[in-house]
Amino acid sequence: MPKVSVVPGGRWNRFKTYSTIQRTLEIWGSVFAFIFKASLDAHELPAGGMTEEKRVMRRKVLAKWLKESILRLGPTFIKIGQQFSTRVDILPKEYVDQLSELQDQVPPFPSETAVSTIEEELGASVNEIFERFDIEPLAAASLGQVHRACLNGQEVVLKVQRPGLKELFDIDLKNLRVIAEYLQKVDPKSDGAKRDWVAIYDECANVLYQEIDYTKEAFNAEKFAENFKNMDYVKVPEIYWEYTTPQVLTMEYVPGIKINRIQQIDKLGLDRKRLGRYAVESYLEQILSHGFFHADPHPGNIAVDDANGGRLIFYDFGMMGSISPNIREGLLEVFYGVYEKDPDKVLQAMVQMGVLVPTGDMTAVRRTAQFFLDSFEERLAAQRKEREMATVEPGFKKQLSKEEKFEKKKQRLAAIGEDLLAIAADQPFRFPATFTFVVRAFSVLDGIGKGLDPRFDITEIAKPYAMELLRFNEAGVEVLVKDARKRWDRQSRAFYNVFRQPDRVEKLAQIIERLEQGDLKLRVRALESERSFQRVAAVQKTIGYGVAAGSLVNLATILHLNSIRMPATMGYCLCAFFGLQILLGVLKVKKLDQQERLITGTA
Ligand SMILES: Nc1ncnc2c1ncn2[C@@H]1O[C@H](COP(=O)(O)OP(=O)(O)OP(=O)(O)O)[C@@H](O)[C@H]1O
């Protein structure tokens, strides 16, 4: 049996060696415990009946348990958990919140192990290489730890990887692949491109293996630094390539104050508002101009110092995102569409980017886009008003009561509920992983910005900056030229149409004639009936599973009574499988009923 050496720390750290079987059992133990807890939550009715609040509370408790299990299971799961903490498209909010806390909670490993890794990788003793080497680590992280040293008179830091990671990843990922394949089969949303668990697994595995090669991180850091070479408000530590290997990364020591340490930033006398603006602008620059962005901007990875009147220091380039030029152009087009409050422009850009797949019924999508553009505008106006009030009357903040919030939510749902359900049924949106990282980056930035300046408004900073990019950046100019061309085409078409009116009347008459003759058919979409059919199908399927489970339990019992053990056990197992399907079916029907109640306003 292959043995893997794992370092001390949590449960995964307790043993020096780990067998594949032990590790597999540990992983599956946690998986089954999670399934058991989740099904208990789904079944057990709390006192006083189930309410949305109680459901959220149960999800919170389970999500917390999951986070703790992930920490017990160690690096592979922590890193995958961190990746999932961006997937608002896959996980409920409570899970996303808990998984976002998975940073920097990993214990360090013995410094002697770090020293022997450095000596093995660099081929000499630390005393020979460095004038000084700090045995006490500066920081510990999930995949490695950071030590300070002095090299040829320069202050440097060395990021040293935990030993045995590759072997641990190999075992863990084999097990995770089995889980992904199972989810692919049982998740009703995993058909086609809707939620491809195996593809998600492949993506996670790929990112993980990339992260344990520090030469890739060094390369990313240099590319990032090169992109920002003309902007002195961004600092990236310089790489010492001669002392960098896949497991040891040596770079310039750039101390700074973490961007969420407000008091310390104030002590340095830095302009917090300006730092918040820099953070947003640097991200717009990365996403819209460079197409290469830091995909993990948590406050541990961004610091500030007082050089050049206050600058941002970026650490950790293990997880970077790339955006192709056509997506960048598409994003600028979306932005331009939002700016112009034109839903067609926004949708067209989304189709071009492959985020929206035109389905038969695009009216629901268009109406929803219009609705969101209007409410976005409304929200901005309300915020503007609130700010104005706050200047006149310091401390003013309009707080909506719980009832008011609920009423607003109900009104919103009543306005577009039907369309949202149609979109949910057609599933025309595709959400590539890169986008989830972009969304996550901006939501983290929003948090960072609000910490720095309570009046921080990401949209206000983004608007003029993105408009500038639109005017001066190559992709932006392309967007404007395309738009001008489209406007010109529309105007010339309108001019041409003036002379084509008689033709059109003739065509209309022909269509009416064909309708009368039955050559043409109108397709009418009745969303209510579609939903009813969906419910009937779900009920029918569940009844089918019930019949199968009932027959199997009878058959297995007869076999068992006649001491035909093996087939009887198989019968019981199959019966349990069908039982699980019944449970999933019942949950699905319940969910459909709940949606229906929301939409008809009978909730
Ligand atoms: N060049 C540097 N100069 C000064 N401090 C540094 C430098 N690089 C890293 N650090 C410190 O070490 C900490 C951990 O570094 P880093 O985030 O790169 O590690 P990591 O293993 O990639 O972490 P994780 O993957 O968990 O985010 C940083 O938050 C920072 O405090």
PDB file of C-alpha atoms in Angstrom, residues 31-303:
ATOM      1  CA  VAL A  31     -19.201  12.467   2.814  1.00  0.00           C
ATOM      2  CA  PHE A  32     -21.718   9.997   4.307  1.00  0.00           C
ATOM      3  CA  ALA A  33     -22.011  12.025   7.513  1.00  0.00           C
ATOM      4  CA  PHE A  34     -22.864  15.080   5.369  1.00  0.00           C
ATOM      5  CA  ILE A  35     -25.481  13.170   3.319  1.00  0.00           C
ATOM      6  CA  PHE A  36     -27.011  11.785   6.537  1.00  0.00           C
ATOM      7  CA  LYS A  37     -27.206  15.230   8.175  1.00  0.00           C
ATOM      8  CA  ALA A  38     -28.633  16.799   5.002  1.00  0.00           C
ATOM      9  CA  SER A  39     -31.353  14.152   4.677  1.00  0.00           C
ATOM     10  CA  LEU A  40     -32.205  14.477   8.402  1.00  0.00           C
ATOM     11  CA  ASP A  41     -32.590  18.218   7.869  1.00  0.00           C
ATOM     12  CA  ALA A  42     -34.825  17.633   4.877  1.00  0.00           C
ATOM     13  CA  HIS A  43     -37.039  15.142   6.734  1.00  0.00           C
ATOM     14  CA  GLU A  44     -37.335  16.234  10.339  1.00  0.00           C
ATOM     15  CA  LEU A  45     -40.004  18.859  10.811  1.00  0.00           C
ATOM     16  CA  PRO A  46     -39.144  21.338  13.589  1.00  0.00           C
ATOM     17  CA  ALA A  47     -41.637  22.248  16.292  1.00  0.00           C
ATOM     18  CA  GLY A  48     -44.122  24.771  14.931  1.00  0.00           C
ATOM     19  CA  GLY A  49     -43.597  23.682  11.318  1.00  0.00           C
ATOM     20  CA  MET A  50     -40.977  24.611   8.761  1.00  0.00           C
ATOM     21  CA  THR A  51     -40.491  28.277   7.881  1.00  0.00           C
ATOM     22  CA  GLU A  52     -37.992  29.917   5.550  1.00  0.00           C
ATOM     23  CA  GLU A  53     -36.092  31.273   8.568  1.00  0.00           C
ATOM     24  CA  LYS A  54     -35.732  27.809  10.102  1.00  0.00           C
ATOM     25  CA  ARG A  55     -34.637  26.389   6.763  1.00  0.00           C
ATOM     26  CA  VAL A  56     -31.927  29.065   6.480  1.00  0.00           C
ATOM     27  CA  MET A  57     -30.834  28.357  10.064  1.00  0.00           C
ATOM     28  CA  ARG A  58     -30.491  24.615   9.319  1.00  0.00           C
ATOM     29  CA  ARG A  59     -28.495  25.347   6.197  1.00  0.00           C
ATOM     30  CA  LYS A  60     -26.208  27.637   8.242  1.00  0.00           C
ATOM     31  CA  VAL A  61     -25.550  24.930  10.842  1.00  0.00           C
ATOM     32  CA  LEU A  62     -24.829  22.312   8.178  1.00  0.00           C
ATOM     33  CA  ALA A  63     -22.617  24.700   6.223  1.00  0.00           C
ATOM     34  CA  LYS A  64     -20.603  25.393   9.389  1.00  0.00           C
ATOM     35  CA  TRP A  65     -20.234  21.654   9.973  1.00  0.00           C
ATOM     36  CA  LEU A  66     -19.054  21.261   6.367  1.00  0.00           C
ATOM     37  CA  LYS A  67     -16.448  24.009   6.806  1.00  0.00           C
ATOM     38  CA  GLU A  68     -15.102  22.323   9.953  1.00  0.00           C
ATOM     39  CA  SER A  69     -14.957  18.943   8.196  1.00  0.00           C
ATOM     40  CA  ILE A  70     -13.087  20.535   5.303  1.00  0.00           C
ATOM     41  CA  LEU A  71     -10.535  21.961   7.744  1.00  0.00           C
ATOM     42  CA  ARG A  72     -10.169  18.494   9.286  1.00  0.00           C
ATOM     43  CA  LEU A  73      -9.654  16.947   5.849  1.00  0.00           C
ATOM     44  CA  GLY A  74      -6.800  19.336   5.044  1.00  0.00           C
ATOM     45  CA  PRO A  75      -5.190  21.144   2.114  1.00  0.00           C
ATOM     46  CA  THR A  76      -6.957  19.570  -0.908  1.00  0.00           C
ATOM     47  CA  PHE A  77     -10.379  20.173   0.560  1.00  0.00           C
ATOM     48  CA  ILE A  78      -9.500  23.625   1.884  1.00  0.00           C
ATOM     49  CA  LYS A  79      -8.350  24.725  -1.540  1.00  0.00           C
ATOM     50  CA  ILE A  80     -11.398  23.220  -3.274  1.00  0.00           C
ATOM     51  CA  GLY A  81     -13.635  24.787  -0.609  1.00  0.00           C
ATOM     52  CA  GLN A  82     -11.997  28.150  -1.340  1.00  0.00           C
ATOM     53  CA  GLN A  83     -12.737  27.677  -5.027  1.00  0.00           C
ATOM     54  CA  PHE A  84     -16.360  26.795  -4.292  1.00  0.00           C
ATOM     55  CA  SER A  85     -16.676  29.880  -2.111  1.00  0.00           C
ATOM     56  CA  THR A  86     -16.945  31.811  -5.382  1.00  0.00           C
ATOM     57  CA  ARG A  87     -19.648  29.601  -6.882  1.00  0.00           C
ATOM     58  CA  VAL A  88     -22.788  31.527  -6.075  1.00  0.00           C
ATOM     59  CA  ASP A  89     -24.250  29.799  -9.127  1.00  0.00           C
ATOM     60  CA  ILE A  90     -23.898  26.353  -7.504  1.00  0.00           C
ATOM     61  CA  LEU A  91     -24.128  26.705  -3.735  1.00  0.00           C
ATOM     62  CA  PRO A  92     -26.678  28.385  -1.460  1.00  0.00           C
ATOM     63  CA  LYS A  93     -25.578  31.635   0.195  1.00  0.00           C
ATOM     64  CA  GLU A  94     -25.056  30.030   3.634  1.00  0.00           C
ATOM     65  CA  TYR A  95     -22.458  27.627   2.180  1.00  0.00           C
ATOM     66  CA  VAL A  96     -20.726  30.365   0.191  1.00  0.00           C
ATOM     67  CA  ASP A  97     -20.451  32.469   3.389  1.00  0.00           C
ATOM     68  CA  GLN A  98     -18.960  29.634   5.436  1.00  0.00           C
ATOM     69  CA  LEU A  99     -16.549  28.519   2.725  1.00  0.00           C
ATOM     70  CA  SER A 100     -15.314  32.107   2.327  1.00  0.00           C
ATOM     71  CA  GLU A 101     -13.950  31.809   5.865  1.00  0.00           C
ATOM     72  CA  LEU A 102     -11.579  29.055   4.817  1.00  0.00           C
ATOM     73  CA  GLN A 103      -8.607  31.405   4.535  1.00  0.00           C
ATOM     74  CA  ASP A 104      -5.519  31.396   6.676  1.00  0.00           C
ATOM     75  CA  GLN A 105      -6.869  28.867   9.176  1.00  0.00           C
ATOM     76  CA  VAL A 106      -4.225  26.273   8.662  1.00  0.00           C
ATOM     77  CA  PRO A 107      -1.580  25.495  11.301  1.00  0.00           C
ATOM     78  CA  PRO A 108       2.098  25.877  10.373  1.00  0.00           C
ATOM     79  CA  PHE A 109       4.349  22.858   9.897  1.00  0.00           C
ATOM     80  CA  PRO A 110       7.691  22.335  11.684  1.00  0.00           C
ATOM     81  CA  SER A 111      10.367  24.770  10.559  1.00  0.00           C
ATOM     82  CA  GLU A 112      12.917  21.908  10.329  1.00  0.00           C
ATOM     83  CA  THR A 113      10.758  20.395   7.570  1.00  0.00           C
ATOM     84  CA  ALA A 114      10.726  23.754   5.769  1.00  0.00           C
ATOM     85  CA  VAL A 115      14.510  24.006   6.088  1.00  0.00           C
ATOM     86  CA  SER A 116      15.087  20.505   4.722  1.00  0.00           C
ATOM     87  CA  THR A 117      12.755  21.229   1.769  1.00  0.00           C
ATOM     88  CA  ILE A 118      14.717  24.417   0.985  1.00  0.00           C
ATOM     89  CA  GLU A 119      18.037  22.582   1.249  1.00  0.00           C
ATOM     90  CA  GLU A 120      16.848  19.719  -0.959  1.00  0.00           C
ATOM     91  CA  GLU A 121      15.387  22.065  -3.572  1.00  0.00           C
ATOM     92  CA  LEU A 122      18.216  24.624  -3.657  1.00  0.00           C
ATOM     93  CA  GLY A 123      21.010  22.076  -3.226  1.00  0.00           C
ATOM     94  CA  ALA A 124      22.875  23.775  -0.322  1.00  0.00           C
ATOM     95  CA  SER A 125      22.402  24.417   3.368  1.00  0.00           C
ATOM     96  CA  VAL A 126      20.399  27.519   4.393  1.00  0.00           C
ATOM     97  CA  ASN A 127      23.451  28.845   6.240  1.00  0.00           C
ATOM     98  CA  GLU A 128      25.482  28.696   3.044  1.00  0.00           C
ATOM     99  CA  ILE A 129      22.815  30.395   0.929  1.00  0.00           C
ATOM    100  CA  PHE A 130      21.509  33.076   3.284  1.00  0.00           C
ATOM    101  CA  GLU A 131      23.234  35.580   5.556  1.00  0.00           C
ATOM    102  CA  ARG A 132      20.250  35.177   7.880  1.00  0.00           C
ATOM    103  CA  PHE A 133      17.307  32.780   7.874  1.00  0.00           C
ATOM    104  CA  ASP A 134      14.369  33.299  10.272  1.00  0.00           C
ATOM    105  CA  ILE A 135      13.372  29.900  11.567  1.00  0.00           C
ATOM    106  CA  GLU A 136      10.051  31.255  12.888  1.00  0.00           C
ATOM    107  CA  PRO A 137       7.614  31.485   9.939  1.00  0.00           C
ATOM    108  CA  LEU A 138       6.197  34.890   9.033  1.00  0.00           C
ATOM    109  CA  ALA A 139       2.889  33.374   7.924  1.00  0.00           C
ATOM    110  CA  ALA A 140       1.295  29.975   7.396  1.00  0.00           C
ATOM    111  CA  ALA A 141      -1.067  29.136   4.562  1.00  0.00           C
ATOM    112  CA  SER A 142      -2.904  26.092   3.297  1.00  0.00           C
ATOM    113  CA  LEU A 143      -0.237  24.949   0.877  1.00  0.00           C
ATOM    114  CA  GLY A 144       2.902  26.410   2.373  1.00  0.00           C
ATOM    115  CA  GLN A 145       4.495  28.788   4.828  1.00  0.00           C
ATOM    116  CA  VAL A 146       6.537  31.940   4.514  1.00  0.00           C
ATOM    117  CA  HIS A 147       9.987  32.549   6.096  1.00  0.00           C
ATOM    118  CA  ARG A 148      12.046  35.731   6.083  1.00  0.00           C
ATOM    119  CA  ALA A 149      15.742  35.712   5.186  1.00  0.00           C
ATOM    120  CA  CYS A 150      18.598  37.917   4.047  1.00  0.00           C
ATOM    121  CA  LEU A 151      20.133  37.071   0.665  1.00  0.00           C
ATOM    122  CA  ASN A 152      23.160  38.985  -0.709  1.00  0.00           C
ATOM    123  CA  GLY A 153      22.271  41.969   1.471  1.00  0.00           C
ATOM    124  CA  GLN A 154      18.620  41.978   0.338  1.00  0.00           C
ATOM    125  CA  GLU A 155      15.649  41.217   2.582  1.00  0.00           C
ATOM    126  CA  VAL A 156      13.714  38.346   0.996  1.00  0.00           C
ATOM    127  CA  VAL A 157      10.907  35.919   1.842  1.00  0.00           C
ATOM    128  CA  LEU A 158      10.740  32.235   0.968  1.00  0.00           C
ATOM    129  CA  LYS A 159       7.430  30.510   0.453  1.00  0.00           C
ATOM    130  CA  VAL A 160       8.011  26.836   1.210  1.00  0.00           C
ATOM    131  CA  GLN A 161       5.525  24.174   0.228  1.00  0.00           C
ATOM    132  CA  ARG A 162       4.134  21.606   2.673  1.00  0.00           C
ATOM    133  CA  PRO A 163       5.753  18.238   1.929  1.00  0.00           C
ATOM    134  CA  GLY A 164       3.750  15.352   0.468  1.00  0.00           C
ATOM    135  CA  LEU A 165       1.110  17.571  -1.140  1.00  0.00           C
ATOM    136  CA  LYS A 166       1.278  15.982  -4.590  1.00  0.00           C
ATOM    137  CA  GLU A 167       0.721  12.478  -3.153  1.00  0.00           C
ATOM    138  CA  LEU A 168      -2.096  13.689  -0.911  1.00  0.00           C
ATOM    139  CA  PHE A 169      -3.752  15.426  -3.885  1.00  0.00           C
ATOM    140  CA  ASP A 170      -3.487  12.219  -5.909  1.00  0.00           C
ATOM    141  CA  ILE A 171      -5.424  10.164  -3.333  1.00  0.00           C
ATOM    142  CA  ASP A 172      -7.947  12.887  -2.531  1.00  0.00           C
ATOM    143  CA  LEU A 173      -8.685  13.748  -6.132  1.00  0.00           C
ATOM    144  CA  LYS A 174      -9.321  10.101  -7.032  1.00  0.00           C
ATOM    145  CA  ASN A 175     -12.036  10.050  -4.349  1.00  0.00           C
ATOM    146  CA  LEU A 176     -13.388  13.430  -5.369  1.00  0.00           C
ATOM    147  CA  ARG A 177     -13.701  12.225  -8.952  1.00  0.00           C
ATOM    148  CA  VAL A 178     -15.994   9.399  -7.774  1.00  0.00           C
ATOM    149  CA  ILE A 179     -18.110  11.970  -5.893  1.00  0.00           C
ATOM    150  CA  ALA A 180     -18.248  14.230  -8.984  1.00  0.00           C
ATOM    151  CA  GLU A 181     -19.327  11.333 -11.198  1.00  0.00           C
ATOM    152  CA  TYR A 182     -22.037  10.383  -8.712  1.00  0.00           C
ATOM    153  CA  LEU A 183     -23.300  13.993  -8.527  1.00  0.00           C
ATOM    154  CA  GLN A 184     -23.304  14.131 -12.322  1.00  0.00           C
ATOM    155  CA  LYS A 185     -25.704  11.182 -12.333  1.00  0.00           C
ATOM    156  CA  VAL A 186     -28.052  12.208  -9.536  1.00  0.00           C
ATOM    157  CA  ASP A 187     -28.160  16.005  -9.797  1.00  0.00           C
ATOM    158  CA  PRO A 188     -31.242  16.909 -11.862  1.00  0.00           C
ATOM    159  CA  LYS A 189     -29.499  20.075 -13.036  1.00  0.00           C
ATOM    160  CA  SER A 190     -26.418  18.321 -14.381  1.00  0.00           C
ATOM    161  CA  ASP A 191     -27.736  17.445 -17.829  1.00  0.00           C
ATOM    162  CA  GLY A 192     -25.886  19.164 -20.664  1.00  0.00           C
ATOM    163  CA  ALA A 193     -23.968  22.286 -19.771  1.00  0.00           C
ATOM    164  CA  LYS A 194     -26.243  23.292 -16.896  1.00  0.00           C
ATOM    165  CA  ARG A 195     -24.181  21.945 -14.040  1.00  0.00           C
ATOM    166  CA  ASP A 196     -21.406  19.736 -15.225  1.00  0.00           C
ATOM    167  CA  TRP A 197     -19.894  18.239 -12.051  1.00  0.00           C
ATOM    168  CA  VAL A 198     -17.172  16.332 -13.876  1.00  0.00           C
ATOM    169  CA  ALA A 199     -16.094  19.512 -15.673  1.00  0.00           C
ATOM    170  CA  ILE A 200     -16.135  21.386 -12.348  1.00  0.00           C
ATOM    171  CA  TYR A 201     -13.969  18.619 -10.858  1.00  0.00           C
ATOM    172  CA  ASP A 202     -11.517  18.802 -13.798  1.00  0.00           C
ATOM    173  CA  GLU A 203     -11.245  22.543 -13.358  1.00  0.00           C
ATOM    174  CA  CYS A 204     -10.611  22.271  -9.594  1.00  0.00           C
ATOM    175  CA  ALA A 205      -8.019  19.510 -10.068  1.00  0.00           C
ATOM    176  CA  ASN A 206      -6.266  21.559 -12.722  1.00  0.00           C
ATOM    177  CA  VAL A 207      -6.079  24.653 -10.486  1.00  0.00           C
ATOM    178  CA  LEU A 208      -4.806  22.526  -7.573  1.00  0.00           C
ATOM    179  CA  TYR A 209      -1.939  20.970  -9.509  1.00  0.00           C
ATOM    180  CA  GLN A 210      -1.015  24.401 -10.905  1.00  0.00           C
ATOM    181  CA  GLU A 211      -0.884  25.840  -7.389  1.00  0.00           C
ATOM    182  CA  ILE A 212       1.692  23.341  -6.194  1.00  0.00           C
ATOM    183  CA  ASP A 213       4.154  24.466  -8.816  1.00  0.00           C
ATOM    184  CA  TYR A 214       5.627  27.685  -7.433  1.00  0.00           C
ATOM    185  CA  THR A 215       7.470  28.415 -10.700  1.00  0.00           C
ATOM    186  CA  LYS A 216       4.017  29.021 -12.239  1.00  0.00           C
ATOM    187  CA  GLU A 217       3.189  31.418  -9.398  1.00  0.00           C
ATOM    188  CA  ALA A 218       6.494  33.233  -9.983  1.00  0.00           C
ATOM    189  CA  PHE A 219       5.684  33.528 -13.681  1.00  0.00           C
ATOM    190  CA  ASN A 220       2.215  34.929 -12.858  1.00  0.00           C
ATOM    191  CA  ALA A 221       3.710  37.486 -10.456  1.00  0.00           C
ATOM    192  CA  GLU A 222       6.086  38.732 -13.147  1.00  0.00           C
ATOM    193  CA  LYS A 223       3.324  38.981 -15.743  1.00  0.00           C
ATOM    194  CA  PHE A 224       1.141  40.881 -13.268  1.00  0.00           C
ATOM    195  CA  ALA A 225       4.011  43.252 -12.414  1.00  0.00           C
ATOM    196  CA  GLU A 226       4.724  43.855 -16.109  1.00  0.00           C
ATOM    197  CA  ASN A 227       1.039  44.741 -16.712  1.00  0.00           C
ATOM    198  CA  PHE A 228       1.203  47.357 -13.934  1.00  0.00           C
ATOM    199  CA  LYS A 229       4.682  48.680 -14.677  1.00  0.00           C
ATOM    200  CA  ASN A 230       3.320  52.142 -15.540  1.00  0.00           C
ATOM    201  CA  MET A 231       1.126  52.434 -12.469  1.00  0.00           C
ATOM    202  CA  ASP A 232       3.102  53.245  -9.368  1.00  0.00           C
ATOM    203  CA  TYR A 233       0.170  52.645  -7.023  1.00  0.00           C
ATOM    204  CA  VAL A 234       0.573  48.848  -7.425  1.00  0.00           C
ATOM    205  CA  LYS A 235       3.548  46.923  -6.024  1.00  0.00           C
ATOM    206  CA  VAL A 236       4.368  43.272  -6.749  1.00  0.00           C
ATOM    207  CA  PRO A 237       7.325  41.549  -5.000  1.00  0.00           C
ATOM    208  CA  GLU A 238      10.213  40.863  -7.329  1.00  0.00           C
ATOM    209  CA  ILE A 239      11.056  37.211  -8.000  1.00  0.00           C
ATOM    210  CA  TYR A 240      14.511  35.703  -7.374  1.00  0.00           C
ATOM    211  CA  TRP A 241      14.481  33.062 -10.098  1.00  0.00           C
ATOM    212  CA  GLU A 242      17.846  31.544  -9.130  1.00  0.00           C
ATOM    213  CA  TYR A 243      16.353  30.564  -5.769  1.00  0.00           C
ATOM    214  CA  THR A 244      12.938  29.502  -7.037  1.00  0.00           C
ATOM    215  CA  THR A 245      11.865  25.916  -7.715  1.00  0.00           C
ATOM    216  CA  PRO A 246       8.463  24.156  -7.869  1.00  0.00           C
ATOM    217  CA  GLN A 247       8.473  23.926  -4.048  1.00  0.00           C
ATOM    218  CA  VAL A 248      10.370  27.037  -2.971  1.00  0.00           C
ATOM    219  CA  LEU A 249       9.517  30.563  -4.082  1.00  0.00           C
ATOM    220  CA  THR A 250      12.017  33.287  -3.202  1.00  0.00           C
ATOM    221  CA  MET A 251      10.988  36.904  -3.596  1.00  0.00           C
ATOM    222  CA  GLU A 252      11.619  40.449  -2.443  1.00  0.00           C
ATOM    223  CA  TYR A 253      10.391  41.195   1.099  1.00  0.00           C
ATOM    224  CA  VAL A 254       7.694  43.839   0.802  1.00  0.00           C
ATOM    225  CA  PRO A 255       6.123  44.468   4.211  1.00  0.00           C
ATOM    226  CA  GLY A 256       2.762  46.162   4.370  1.00  0.00           C
ATOM    227  CA  ILE A 257      -0.374  46.638   6.427  1.00  0.00           C
ATOM    228  CA  LYS A 258      -3.233  44.337   5.475  1.00  0.00           C
ATOM    229  CA  ILE A 259      -5.907  46.362   3.743  1.00  0.00           C
ATOM    230  CA  ASN A 260      -8.532  45.595   6.424  1.00  0.00           C
ATOM    231  CA  ARG A 261      -6.394  46.906   9.334  1.00  0.00           C
ATOM    232  CA  ILE A 262      -8.047  50.310   9.394  1.00  0.00           C
ATOM    233  CA  GLN A 263      -6.460  51.656  12.609  1.00  0.00           C
ATOM    234  CA  GLN A 264      -2.927  50.884  11.454  1.00  0.00           C
ATOM    235  CA  ILE A 265      -3.633  52.439   8.048  1.00  0.00           C
ATOM    236  CA  ASP A 266      -4.848  55.579   9.819  1.00  0.00           C
ATOM    237  CA  LYS A 267      -1.693  55.658  11.943  1.00  0.00           C
ATOM    238  CA  LEU A 268       0.347  55.829   8.723  1.00  0.00           C
ATOM    239  CA  GLY A 269      -1.774  58.809   7.690  1.00  0.00           C
ATOM    240  CA  LEU A 270      -2.899  57.233   4.417  1.00  0.00           C
ATOM    241  CA  ASP A 271      -5.928  58.447   2.459  1.00  0.00           C
ATOM    242  CA  ARG A 272      -8.320  55.488   2.868  1.00  0.00           C
ATOM    243  CA  LYS A 273     -10.779  56.753   0.279  1.00  0.00           C
ATOM    244  CA  ARG A 274      -8.039  56.896  -2.314  1.00  0.00           C
ATOM    245  CA  LEU A 275      -6.865  53.362  -1.449  1.00  0.00           C
ATOM    246  CA  GLY A 276     -10.434  52.074  -1.953  1.00  0.00           C
ATOM    247  CA  ARG A 277     -10.533  53.755  -5.349  1.00  0.00           C
ATOM    248  CA  TYR A 278      -7.141  52.267  -6.272  1.00  0.00           C
ATOM    249  CA  ALA A 279      -8.378  48.790  -5.359  1.00  0.00           C
ATOM    250  CA  VAL A 280     -11.394  49.062  -7.686  1.00  0.00           C
ATOM    251  CA  GLU A 281      -9.446  50.743 -10.484  1.00  0.00           C
ATOM    252  CA  SER A 282      -6.682  48.151 -10.314  1.00  0.00           C
ATOM    253  CA  TYR A 283      -9.310  45.414 -10.741  1.00  0.00           C
ATOM    254  CA  LEU A 284     -11.043  47.124 -13.646  1.00  0.00           C
ATOM    255  CA  GLU A 285      -7.637  47.501 -15.230  1.00  0.00           C
ATOM    256  CA  GLN A 286      -6.873  43.792 -14.722  1.00  0.00           C
ATOM    257  CA  ILE A 287     -10.228  42.571 -15.999  1.00  0.00           C
ATOM    258  CA  LEU A 288     -11.035  44.984 -18.798  1.00  0.00           C
ATOM    259  CA  SER A 289      -7.553  45.946 -19.993  1.00  0.00           C
ATOM    260  CA  HIS A 290      -5.079  43.162 -19.194  1.00  0.00           C
ATOM    261  CA  GLY A 291      -7.465  40.192 -19.244  1.00  0.00           C
ATOM    262  CA  PHE A 292      -5.320  38.685 -16.471  1.00  0.00           C
ATOM    263  CA  PHE A 293      -6.480  39.058 -12.904  1.00  0.00           C
ATOM    264  CA  HIS A 294      -5.725  38.091  -9.325  1.00  0.00           C
ATOM    265  CA  ALA A 295      -8.527  35.622  -8.624  1.00  0.00           C
ATOM    266  CA  ASP A 296      -8.140  35.560  -4.835  1.00  0.00           C
ATOM    267  CA  PRO A 297      -8.204  39.144  -3.558  1.00  0.00           C
ATOM    268  CA  HIS A 298      -9.016  38.402   0.098  1.00  0.00           C
ATOM    269  CA  PRO A 299      -7.660  40.983   2.586  1.00  0.00           C
ATOM    270  CA  GLY A 300      -4.758  38.638   3.469  1.00  0.00           C
ATOM    271  CA  ASN A 301      -3.480  38.966  -0.081  1.00  0.00           C
ATOM    272  CA  ILE A 302      -3.623  42.761  -0.385  1.00  0.00           C
ATOM    273  CA  ALA A 303      -1.614  45.112   1.801  1.00  0.00           C
TER     274      ALA A 303
END
